XYZ file of C-alpha atoms in Angstrom:
615
model
C 0.000 0.000 0.000
C 1.440 3.389 -0.980
C 1.769 6.291 1.479
C -1.167 8.040 -0.169
C -3.293 4.921 0.050
C -2.396 4.507 3.730
C -3.416 8.099 4.515
C -6.720 7.520 2.745
C -7.207 4.220 4.578
C -6.686 5.824 7.988
C -9.234 8.467 7.020
C -11.824 5.730 6.371
C -13.989 5.660 9.522
C -16.462 2.943 8.497
C -15.071 0.426 10.984
C -15.405 2.984 13.776
C -19.009 3.654 12.765
C -19.738 -0.089 12.724
C -17.965 -0.702 16.033
C -20.097 2.037 17.670
C -23.336 1.103 15.942
C -26.127 -0.116 18.174
C -24.503 0.772 21.504
C -27.118 0.530 24.262
C -25.058 0.722 27.435
C -21.535 0.162 28.706
C -20.343 -1.441 31.924
C -19.084 1.325 34.210
C -16.513 0.698 35.509
C -15.561 -2.041 33.034
C -13.860 -4.050 35.764
C -14.922 -7.575 36.752
C -13.844 -9.220 40.004
C -14.142 -12.740 41.354
C -15.737 -13.670 44.676
C -12.451 -12.970 46.421
C -12.323 -9.417 45.093
C -9.484 -10.084 42.637
C -9.691 -8.372 39.247
C -10.212 -10.912 36.458
C -10.943 -8.330 33.736
C -10.144 -4.634 33.395
C -11.127 -3.035 30.108
C -10.730 0.474 31.528
C -6.974 -0.145 31.606
C -7.094 0.088 27.801
C -9.627 2.830 27.205
C -7.697 5.062 29.595
C -4.881 5.449 27.058
C -6.203 4.270 23.670
C -7.294 7.713 22.532
C -6.118 10.100 19.838
C -3.168 9.427 17.559
C -0.949 6.408 18.000
C 1.901 6.561 20.492
C 5.381 6.372 18.996
C 5.880 2.987 20.639
C 2.886 1.357 18.892
C 2.397 0.641 15.197
C -0.361 3.041 14.023
C -2.375 0.216 12.462
C -2.279 -1.872 15.652
C -3.225 1.234 17.657
C -6.231 1.664 15.364
C -7.233 -1.991 15.783
C -6.837 -1.931 19.561
C -8.895 1.259 19.793
C -11.699 -0.519 17.934
C -11.460 -3.773 19.863
C -11.412 -2.024 23.249
C -14.886 -0.561 22.664
C -17.043 -2.082 25.349
C -20.723 -2.540 26.107
C -24.033 -4.038 25.041
C -24.751 -3.551 21.328
C -27.780 -4.312 19.167
C -26.794 -6.378 16.108
C -30.273 -6.487 14.653
C -33.747 -6.751 16.108
C -33.669 -9.507 18.708
C -29.875 -10.122 18.555
C -27.416 -8.404 20.911
C -23.721 -8.646 21.716
C -21.619 -7.722 24.704
C -18.147 -6.826 23.492
C -15.046 -5.779 25.400
C -15.540 -7.976 28.486
C -13.125 -10.723 27.467
C -11.011 -11.851 24.539
C -14.206 -12.893 22.745
C -17.794 -11.657 22.344
C -20.898 -13.093 23.947
C -24.122 -12.850 21.933
C -27.770 -12.979 23.012
C -30.641 -14.028 20.755
C -34.091 -13.305 22.124
C -36.685 -16.046 21.816
C -40.315 -16.425 22.736
C -39.741 -16.936 26.464
C -36.086 -16.123 27.112
C -32.694 -15.668 25.511
C -30.219 -17.959 23.726
C -26.570 -17.361 24.644
C -23.831 -17.767 22.023
C -20.249 -18.339 23.243
C -20.141 -17.499 26.979
C -16.566 -16.122 27.082
C -13.594 -17.592 29.031
C -14.547 -16.988 32.652
C -17.639 -17.516 34.754
C -17.251 -13.993 36.178
C -17.055 -12.149 32.828
C -19.935 -14.148 31.365
C -22.097 -13.370 34.423
C -21.216 -9.670 34.156
C -22.165 -9.651 30.463
C -25.490 -11.377 31.147
C -26.212 -8.900 33.947
C -25.512 -5.987 31.586
C -27.847 -7.504 29.013
C -30.612 -8.076 31.566
C -30.261 -4.595 33.035
C -31.155 -3.186 29.632
C -33.353 -5.872 28.053
C -35.177 -7.374 31.026
C -34.824 -10.461 33.212
C -35.134 -13.031 30.466
C -34.152 -16.575 31.470
C -31.501 -18.392 29.446
C -33.303 -20.888 27.212
C -30.353 -22.230 25.213
C -26.580 -22.065 24.837
C -24.592 -22.428 21.619
C -20.865 -23.154 21.532
C -19.615 -22.158 18.077
C -16.382 -24.115 18.510
C -14.020 -25.882 20.863
C -11.715 -23.103 22.137
C -11.959 -22.050 25.770
C -12.897 -18.425 25.053
C -16.174 -19.752 23.630
C -17.325 -22.019 26.448
C -15.344 -21.316 29.649
C -17.869 -18.940 31.203
C -20.911 -21.158 30.677
C -21.633 -21.539 34.395
C -21.927 -17.784 34.589
C -25.079 -17.935 32.443
C -26.659 -21.310 33.206
C -26.529 -24.048 35.844
C -25.845 -27.729 35.371
C -29.275 -28.383 36.894
C -31.014 -26.345 34.184
C -29.130 -28.283 31.509
C -29.639 -31.696 33.108
C -33.373 -31.041 33.448
C -33.662 -30.424 29.718
C -34.799 -26.828 30.202
C -31.658 -25.449 28.554
C -30.103 -27.294 25.607
C -26.408 -26.792 24.932
C -25.718 -27.003 21.216
C -22.277 -27.611 19.703
C -20.650 -29.000 16.575
C -19.920 -32.714 16.428
C -16.604 -33.522 18.112
C -16.689 -30.442 20.328
C -16.096 -32.154 23.664
C -13.136 -34.261 22.529
C -11.302 -31.265 21.097
C -12.216 -28.891 23.931
C -10.690 -31.307 26.419
C -7.694 -32.571 24.452
C -6.307 -29.113 23.710
C -6.266 -28.271 27.414
C -5.008 -31.643 28.660
C -2.444 -33.229 26.327
C -0.112 -30.283 25.614
C -2.096 -27.818 27.694
C 0.733 -26.949 30.086
C 3.041 -25.889 27.259
C 0.284 -24.046 25.398
C -0.790 -22.143 28.512
C 2.784 -21.064 29.316
C 3.337 -19.859 25.742
C -0.072 -18.170 25.741
C 1.271 -15.930 28.498
C 3.695 -14.556 25.926
C 1.152 -14.503 23.084
C -1.412 -12.460 25.004
C 1.077 -10.385 26.994
C -0.681 -11.470 30.158
C 2.019 -10.246 32.550
C 2.765 -6.992 30.733
C 1.594 -3.613 32.035
C -1.185 -2.080 29.941
C -0.082 1.018 28.089
C 1.833 2.388 25.107
C 5.089 0.870 26.406
C 3.469 -2.489 27.113
C 0.413 -4.536 26.170
C -2.081 -2.709 23.939
C -4.112 -5.703 22.738
C -3.838 -8.991 20.900
C -5.549 -8.019 17.645
C -8.393 -10.505 18.030
C -9.348 -9.156 21.445
C -7.492 -7.245 24.117
C -6.342 -10.175 26.253
C -7.690 -13.176 28.154
C -9.685 -12.904 31.369
C -8.282 -14.718 34.402
C -11.392 -15.949 36.179
C -12.859 -19.414 36.729
C -13.042 -21.639 33.643
C -16.074 -23.933 33.521
C -17.582 -26.470 31.136
C -20.972 -28.097 30.742
C -20.980 -30.741 28.045
C -23.264 -30.284 25.026
C -26.636 -31.981 24.932
C -27.315 -31.456 21.216
C -24.741 -32.229 18.513
C -24.827 -30.621 15.084
C -23.770 -33.425 12.756
C -24.390 -32.119 9.230
C -24.654 -28.937 7.210
C -28.252 -27.914 6.659
C -29.372 -29.301 10.017
C -32.041 -27.019 11.453
C -33.293 -26.494 14.989
C -35.928 -24.324 16.591
C -34.888 -23.176 20.063
C -37.309 -21.093 22.111
C -39.175 -20.307 18.906
C -36.008 -19.195 17.074
C -35.191 -20.977 13.808
C -31.492 -21.772 13.254
C -29.817 -23.395 10.231
C -26.297 -24.751 10.731
C -23.197 -25.192 8.569
C -20.417 -27.410 9.843
C -16.873 -26.113 9.244
C -14.503 -28.651 10.845
C -10.754 -28.230 10.556
C -10.886 -24.464 10.092
C -10.087 -22.096 12.969
C -10.923 -24.996 15.317
C -11.137 -28.753 14.761
C -14.857 -28.592 15.621
C -16.545 -25.372 14.448
C -19.804 -24.252 12.850
C -21.572 -21.258 11.336
C -25.316 -20.691 11.574
C -28.067 -18.567 10.090
C -31.033 -17.010 11.841
C -33.296 -16.858 8.767
C -36.068 -14.866 10.426
C -33.544 -12.223 11.566
C -31.499 -12.340 8.321
C -28.384 -12.648 10.489
C -25.422 -14.985 10.038
C -22.967 -15.981 12.772
C -19.544 -16.912 11.376
C -18.040 -18.129 14.662
C -14.324 -17.283 14.332
C -13.800 -17.957 10.628
C -14.421 -14.418 9.361
C -13.260 -11.657 11.697
C -11.617 -8.268 11.245
C -8.095 -9.672 11.052
C -6.049 -12.326 9.320
C -6.398 -15.199 11.750
C -3.865 -17.817 12.806
C -3.179 -20.978 10.862
C -0.809 -21.883 13.676
C -1.045 -19.897 16.896
C 2.109 -18.684 18.582
C 1.044 -20.600 21.698
C 1.106 -23.817 19.656
C -1.662 -26.002 18.210
C -2.319 -28.379 15.356
C -1.797 -26.554 12.048
C -5.139 -25.433 10.616
C -6.190 -26.066 7.032
C -6.449 -22.836 4.995
C -7.733 -24.766 1.972
C -10.694 -26.089 3.959
C -11.124 -22.698 5.622
C -11.507 -20.980 2.241
C -13.799 -23.730 0.986
C -16.177 -23.359 3.934
C -16.284 -19.583 3.459
C -17.228 -20.153 -0.184
C -19.917 -22.581 0.944
C -21.249 -20.040 3.474
C -21.585 -17.443 0.712
C -23.376 -19.923 -1.521
C -25.692 -21.165 1.217
C -26.589 -17.949 2.977
C -25.657 -14.766 1.097
C -29.107 -14.074 -0.304
C -30.666 -14.424 3.143
C -28.366 -12.151 5.149
C -28.379 -8.452 6.024
C -25.801 -8.679 8.825
C -22.902 -10.988 9.614
C -21.483 -11.162 13.137
C -18.802 -13.255 14.789
C -17.423 -14.235 18.161
C -14.814 -11.467 17.949
C -14.939 -7.863 16.718
C -17.926 -5.950 15.354
C -20.596 -6.910 12.782
C -20.805 -6.023 9.093
C -24.145 -4.731 7.838
C -25.676 -4.656 4.347
C -26.149 -7.565 1.960
C -23.485 -6.380 -0.493
C -21.013 -5.580 2.281
C -21.526 -9.034 3.778
C -20.667 -10.752 0.494
C -17.630 -8.527 -0.053
C -16.401 -9.136 3.488
C -16.793 -12.915 3.298
C -15.314 -13.036 -0.196
C -12.183 -11.115 0.780
C -11.740 -13.269 3.871
C -12.087 -16.353 1.664
C -9.575 -15.011 -0.867
C -7.116 -14.255 1.933
C -6.835 -17.863 3.135
C -7.059 -19.327 -0.355
C -4.291 -17.066 -1.675
C -1.946 -17.865 1.207
C -2.552 -21.583 0.717
C -2.314 -21.749 -3.040
C 0.706 -19.479 -3.434
C 2.605 -21.185 -0.615
C 2.050 -24.609 -2.165
C 3.058 -23.251 -5.578
C 6.352 -22.027 -4.139
C 6.881 -25.248 -2.163
C 6.837 -27.039 -5.502
C 9.468 -24.611 -6.759
C 11.768 -25.796 -3.965
C 11.472 -22.804 -1.631
C 11.494 -23.291 2.137
C 8.920 -21.908 4.541
C 11.155 -19.052 5.680
C 11.937 -18.094 2.089
C 8.274 -18.177 1.057
C 7.259 -16.112 4.088
C 9.709 -13.345 3.140
C 8.485 -13.291 -0.466
C 4.777 -13.495 0.347
C 4.777 -10.385 2.538
C 5.606 -8.342 -0.565
C 3.315 -10.276 -2.906
C -0.169 -9.927 -1.400
C -2.909 -8.813 -3.848
C -3.661 -5.050 -3.727
C -7.326 -5.582 -2.863
C -6.344 -7.682 0.134
C -3.802 -5.112 1.269
C -6.370 -2.304 1.102
C -8.953 -4.002 3.321
C -8.364 -3.409 7.029
C -9.896 -6.749 8.028
C -7.235 -8.714 6.134
C -4.331 -7.173 8.055
C -2.254 -9.403 10.301
C -3.232 -8.209 13.764
C -3.536 -11.718 15.213
C -2.224 -14.093 12.603
C 0.412 -12.856 10.173
C 1.390 -13.605 6.601
C 4.842 -14.578 7.877
C 3.954 -17.188 10.459
C 0.885 -18.431 8.568
C 2.970 -19.209 5.488
C 5.454 -21.096 7.660
C 2.507 -23.011 9.130
C 1.304 -24.045 5.665
C 4.824 -25.231 4.858
C 4.834 -27.191 8.126
C 1.428 -28.706 7.337
C 2.626 -30.115 4.034
C 6.361 -30.611 4.508
C 7.085 -30.798 8.254
C 10.036 -29.253 10.103
C 12.755 -30.489 7.723
C 13.436 -28.271 4.702
C 15.328 -30.923 2.708
C 18.830 -29.564 3.262
C 20.884 -32.369 4.869
C 23.039 -29.838 6.751
C 19.872 -28.975 8.715
C 18.780 -32.560 9.340
C 20.697 -33.139 12.604
C 21.574 -29.774 14.059
C 22.642 -29.219 17.636
C 19.898 -28.173 20.093
C 19.760 -24.432 20.871
C 22.053 -24.303 23.901
C 24.738 -26.513 22.362
C 24.573 -24.633 19.055
C 24.675 -21.278 20.848
C 27.919 -22.089 22.644
C 29.566 -23.052 19.370
C 28.272 -20.004 17.503
C 29.530 -17.652 20.189
C 32.910 -19.371 20.256
C 33.226 -19.152 16.465
C 32.291 -15.472 16.525
C 34.980 -14.559 19.018
C 33.277 -14.838 22.387
C 30.280 -13.282 24.097
C 31.692 -9.789 24.546
C 32.642 -9.501 20.881
C 29.245 -10.753 19.740
C 27.419 -8.272 21.990
C 29.388 -5.353 20.599
C 28.762 -6.444 17.019
C 25.083 -6.928 17.835
C 24.985 -3.442 19.332
C 26.275 -2.053 16.041
C 23.614 -4.033 14.141
C 20.908 -2.708 16.448
C 22.162 0.854 16.063
C 22.045 0.460 12.272
C 18.417 -0.734 12.468
C 19.026 -4.426 11.752
C 17.034 -5.514 14.798
C 16.151 -8.952 13.459
C 19.827 -9.899 13.113
C 20.755 -8.371 16.446
C 18.052 -10.470 18.134
C 19.215 -13.613 16.341
C 22.856 -13.344 17.423
C 22.071 -12.113 20.941
C 19.821 -15.123 21.395
C 22.931 -17.263 20.916
C 24.808 -15.330 23.590
C 21.979 -15.639 26.120
C 21.684 -19.380 25.482
C 25.450 -19.820 25.661
C 25.903 -17.634 28.758
C 22.534 -16.942 30.444
C 24.132 -14.723 33.104
C 25.889 -12.427 30.619
C 24.235 -9.188 31.733
C 25.177 -6.979 28.726
C 23.712 -9.594 26.358
C 20.485 -9.871 28.359
C 20.117 -6.107 28.580
C 20.761 -5.503 24.899
C 18.533 -8.388 23.778
C 15.719 -7.001 25.956
C 16.155 -3.580 24.353
C 16.199 -5.068 20.854
C 13.100 -7.184 21.477
C 11.324 -4.140 22.878
C 12.073 -2.140 19.730
C 10.888 -5.009 17.542
C 7.676 -5.107 19.563
C 7.104 -1.378 19.260
C 7.379 -1.589 15.475
C 5.104 -4.517 14.545
C 1.474 -4.336 13.413
C 0.633 -7.753 14.813
C -0.710 -7.735 18.375
C 0.560 -11.183 19.315
C 4.020 -10.525 17.853
C 4.209 -7.340 19.939
C 3.202 -9.312 23.011
C 5.777 -12.064 22.544
C 8.580 -9.572 21.880
C 7.684 -7.482 24.927
C 7.142 -10.576 27.099
C 10.602 -11.813 26.178
C 12.043 -8.432 27.105
C 10.083 -8.484 30.376
C 11.420 -11.895 31.407
C 15.001 -10.966 30.519
C 14.674 -7.977 32.859
C 12.302 -9.240 35.565
C 12.504 -13.035 35.474
C 10.126 -15.836 34.553
C 6.453 -14.866 35.064
C 5.121 -18.418 34.702
C 1.626 -19.113 33.403
C -0.804 -16.314 34.319
C -3.929 -18.010 32.914
C -4.600 -21.711 33.519
C -7.237 -23.461 31.399
C -6.807 -26.998 32.775
C -9.798 -26.423 35.039
C -11.614 -29.049 37.164
C -14.754 -28.674 35.024
C -12.747 -29.554 31.926
C -11.044 -32.501 33.620
C -14.388 -33.746 34.960
C -15.561 -34.300 31.381
C -12.564 -36.476 30.499
C -13.751 -39.759 29.033
C -11.733 -42.666 30.464
C -9.796 -43.098 27.217
C -8.577 -39.482 27.259
C -7.752 -39.793 30.967
C -5.484 -42.722 30.122
C -3.961 -40.833 27.195
C -3.227 -37.923 29.530
C -1.464 -40.301 31.952
C 0.523 -41.918 29.131
C 2.115 -38.653 28.028
C 3.249 -37.977 31.604
C 5.093 -41.272 32.152
C 8.826 -40.708 32.686
C 9.967 -43.482 30.354
C 13.445 -44.205 31.735
C 12.143 -44.100 35.312
C 9.471 -46.662 34.411
C 11.577 -49.084 32.349
C 11.759 -51.748 35.057
C 8.121 -51.575 36.165
C 5.552 -54.188 35.138
C 2.168 -53.078 36.482
C -1.404 -54.087 35.689
C -4.404 -52.181 37.021
C -8.123 -52.712 36.585
C -10.330 -49.649 36.311
C -14.074 -49.230 36.715
C -15.815 -45.984 35.714
C -19.397 -46.436 36.989
C -20.656 -43.081 35.668
C -19.337 -43.915 32.194
C -20.406 -47.587 32.274
C -16.928 -48.729 31.238
C -14.148 -50.955 32.546
C -10.507 -51.187 31.464
C -7.304 -53.053 32.119
C -4.107 -50.997 31.905
C -0.501 -52.078 31.823
C 2.779 -50.248 32.299
C 5.670 -52.079 30.639
C 8.850 -50.791 28.991
C 7.864 -47.269 30.008
C 4.663 -47.519 27.942
C 1.224 -47.100 29.528
C -1.479 -48.947 27.538
C -5.177 -49.596 28.041
C -7.729 -52.090 26.727
C -11.449 -51.789 27.321
C -12.806 -54.877 29.109
C -9.253 -56.229 29.046
C -8.606 -59.706 30.439
C -5.794 -60.790 32.750
C -4.577 -60.525 36.303
C -4.332 -57.122 37.970
C -2.629 -56.050 41.162
C -5.275 -53.457 41.963
C -8.740 -52.425 40.829
C -9.678 -48.746 41.048
C -13.279 -47.554 40.946
C -13.371 -43.969 39.710
C -16.631 -41.997 39.926
C -16.864 -38.824 37.891
C -16.426 -36.716 41.046
C -12.965 -38.221 41.668
C -11.692 -38.028 38.098
C -10.434 -34.396 38.081
C -8.329 -34.963 41.187
C -6.942 -38.258 39.961
C -6.033 -36.580 36.663
C -4.134 -33.935 38.654
C -2.335 -36.632 40.661
C -3.984 -35.745 43.970
C -4.816 -39.177 45.437
C -5.996 -37.784 48.752
C -8.647 -35.580 47.163
C -9.571 -38.324 44.709
C -10.254 -40.675 47.639
C -12.209 -37.955 49.423
C -14.387 -37.688 46.329
C -15.152 -41.365 45.999
C -12.086 -43.134 44.557
C -12.174 -46.736 45.819
C -9.165 -49.081 45.697
C -9.366 -52.877 45.936
C -6.042 -54.715 46.114
C -2.442 -53.662 46.510
C -2.558 -49.854 46.741
C 1.224 -49.740 46.253
C 0.599 -50.533 42.572
C -1.219 -47.258 42.050
C 1.395 -45.398 44.082
C 4.111 -46.879 41.844
C 2.226 -45.751 38.766
C 1.682 -42.253 40.084
C 5.310 -42.149 41.212
C 6.643 -42.322 37.644
C 4.390 -39.576 36.311
C 6.237 -36.400 35.353
C 3.683 -33.567 35.001
C 4.378 -30.579 32.814
C 6.133 -27.503 34.186
C 4.036 -24.312 33.847
C 7.168 -22.264 34.583
C 9.533 -23.643 31.932
C 11.945 -21.159 30.382
C 11.366 -19.660 26.949
C 13.730 -16.723 26.435
C 16.675 -18.464 28.110
C 17.786 -22.077 28.546
């Protein structure tokens, strides 16, 4: 985009008009606390400084995006459909029915969801919740469910919970298998420990940040299993489109035909989304993503006057809806197709990423909603390469490289020692080559973690990189790295491995979660067999631990040293390795209890405080 085009683009206020449209009331103050009085959400921390022109320490485009995303309150989308925005990373939506209100995506935390529902009710009346819809399997779309409905209301059948097929498996697995690592890295991605302000965290592009309240889960009672499936909930007609393997493994869009409103979940928002999040995840499929957006246009375009999503603000007008969805579709399709084309020319992911940033179509560059505030062209292209080709780029010199700390020591030695490298890096930083300065200083810090000049300079370089990027998550990871170099490891500010999530573990996933914690070498000499009964699931298993491998067979035959009966109430505590609490909640053991103690003794849980910026 030329300078003239950029000036014109900044003068375009349509997004600001749309983000303000339909405002009914705001939460004042926009601060949410838990029962102990601790702040779990503070939107005022952003609106206090996100005014006027961009600060010199924030990319003007990211400043613009954060100003829009920080707008907070209850908004009317169309008659009978409302959203509360700015009370968490995501939006919560309310669809009024004949007797009550249907809730779409109840945020991350019980506290923020309850505050949003209270704001809605204060302005629209004390309508009971008559249904809940989870658009997909990420925690910011279900974690606050117990802030809007009780398990008793769901169990009684009064309130259906509707979700795409496969929701529960993916909602649990993402937070259990590699959840510790993802949560720690998410602290960097969302800048959770950073101070709010022009020198620190200004937003994450998709939303400002994550709330830190209680995560809950109530399992769905109605599965959407095919596109075109229709339901009537509290008198409201809904037509669904499944979109698996897009932004989430289990995701869906849906039309409210009588309101001419289309919910696109998280597949069409006002940013280029992630194909691989910086916190880590399975690489998403941009080809399928584009295909489902095409299908949504074909299925629904003629029936829609407004499209809304679980992040950002709606788009109104039939023509605008089609243009918006079409450009979003073209964005993911172009990244996919051009990356694969260049893969077949022999280019590596890093090489393609550098080229692609300068080769995006003009129409995609001109649209604000295709900018990389959350995902980026650079890391999305590398994700596509990873999806098709894996980590190895084909060059045998890169097949068996030393791990970072070993390589760092050798690099620093070759370059003349830590002091020499730091001085050369300082010259690179002074000349504006921040990327190279960061790359070589990373070697010094990994070779000599206590080298203070290297740590100080790397922190300064990362800070400058953060100040200059348009992408909210890139800014956060740069500034979080700088923070930890200066202040020390801040751990994992937001935990998503909540008891409610663990309580919904099916036995098979519970066993899988144990298997990935076994310390193999420590367990080599053990030969254990345990019987398991799960009365609430109606299942029995026989597990073995041999050669450091934990295996399970349903209704397995053979001798066991111990049989454990695990009611649902005990499962979360057993999954966390707390035998005392598991027993207090109904765990019963029949046989040699030392067998279970031996098994638990070789488990090596993840470390939520592992180092990232240093070895």
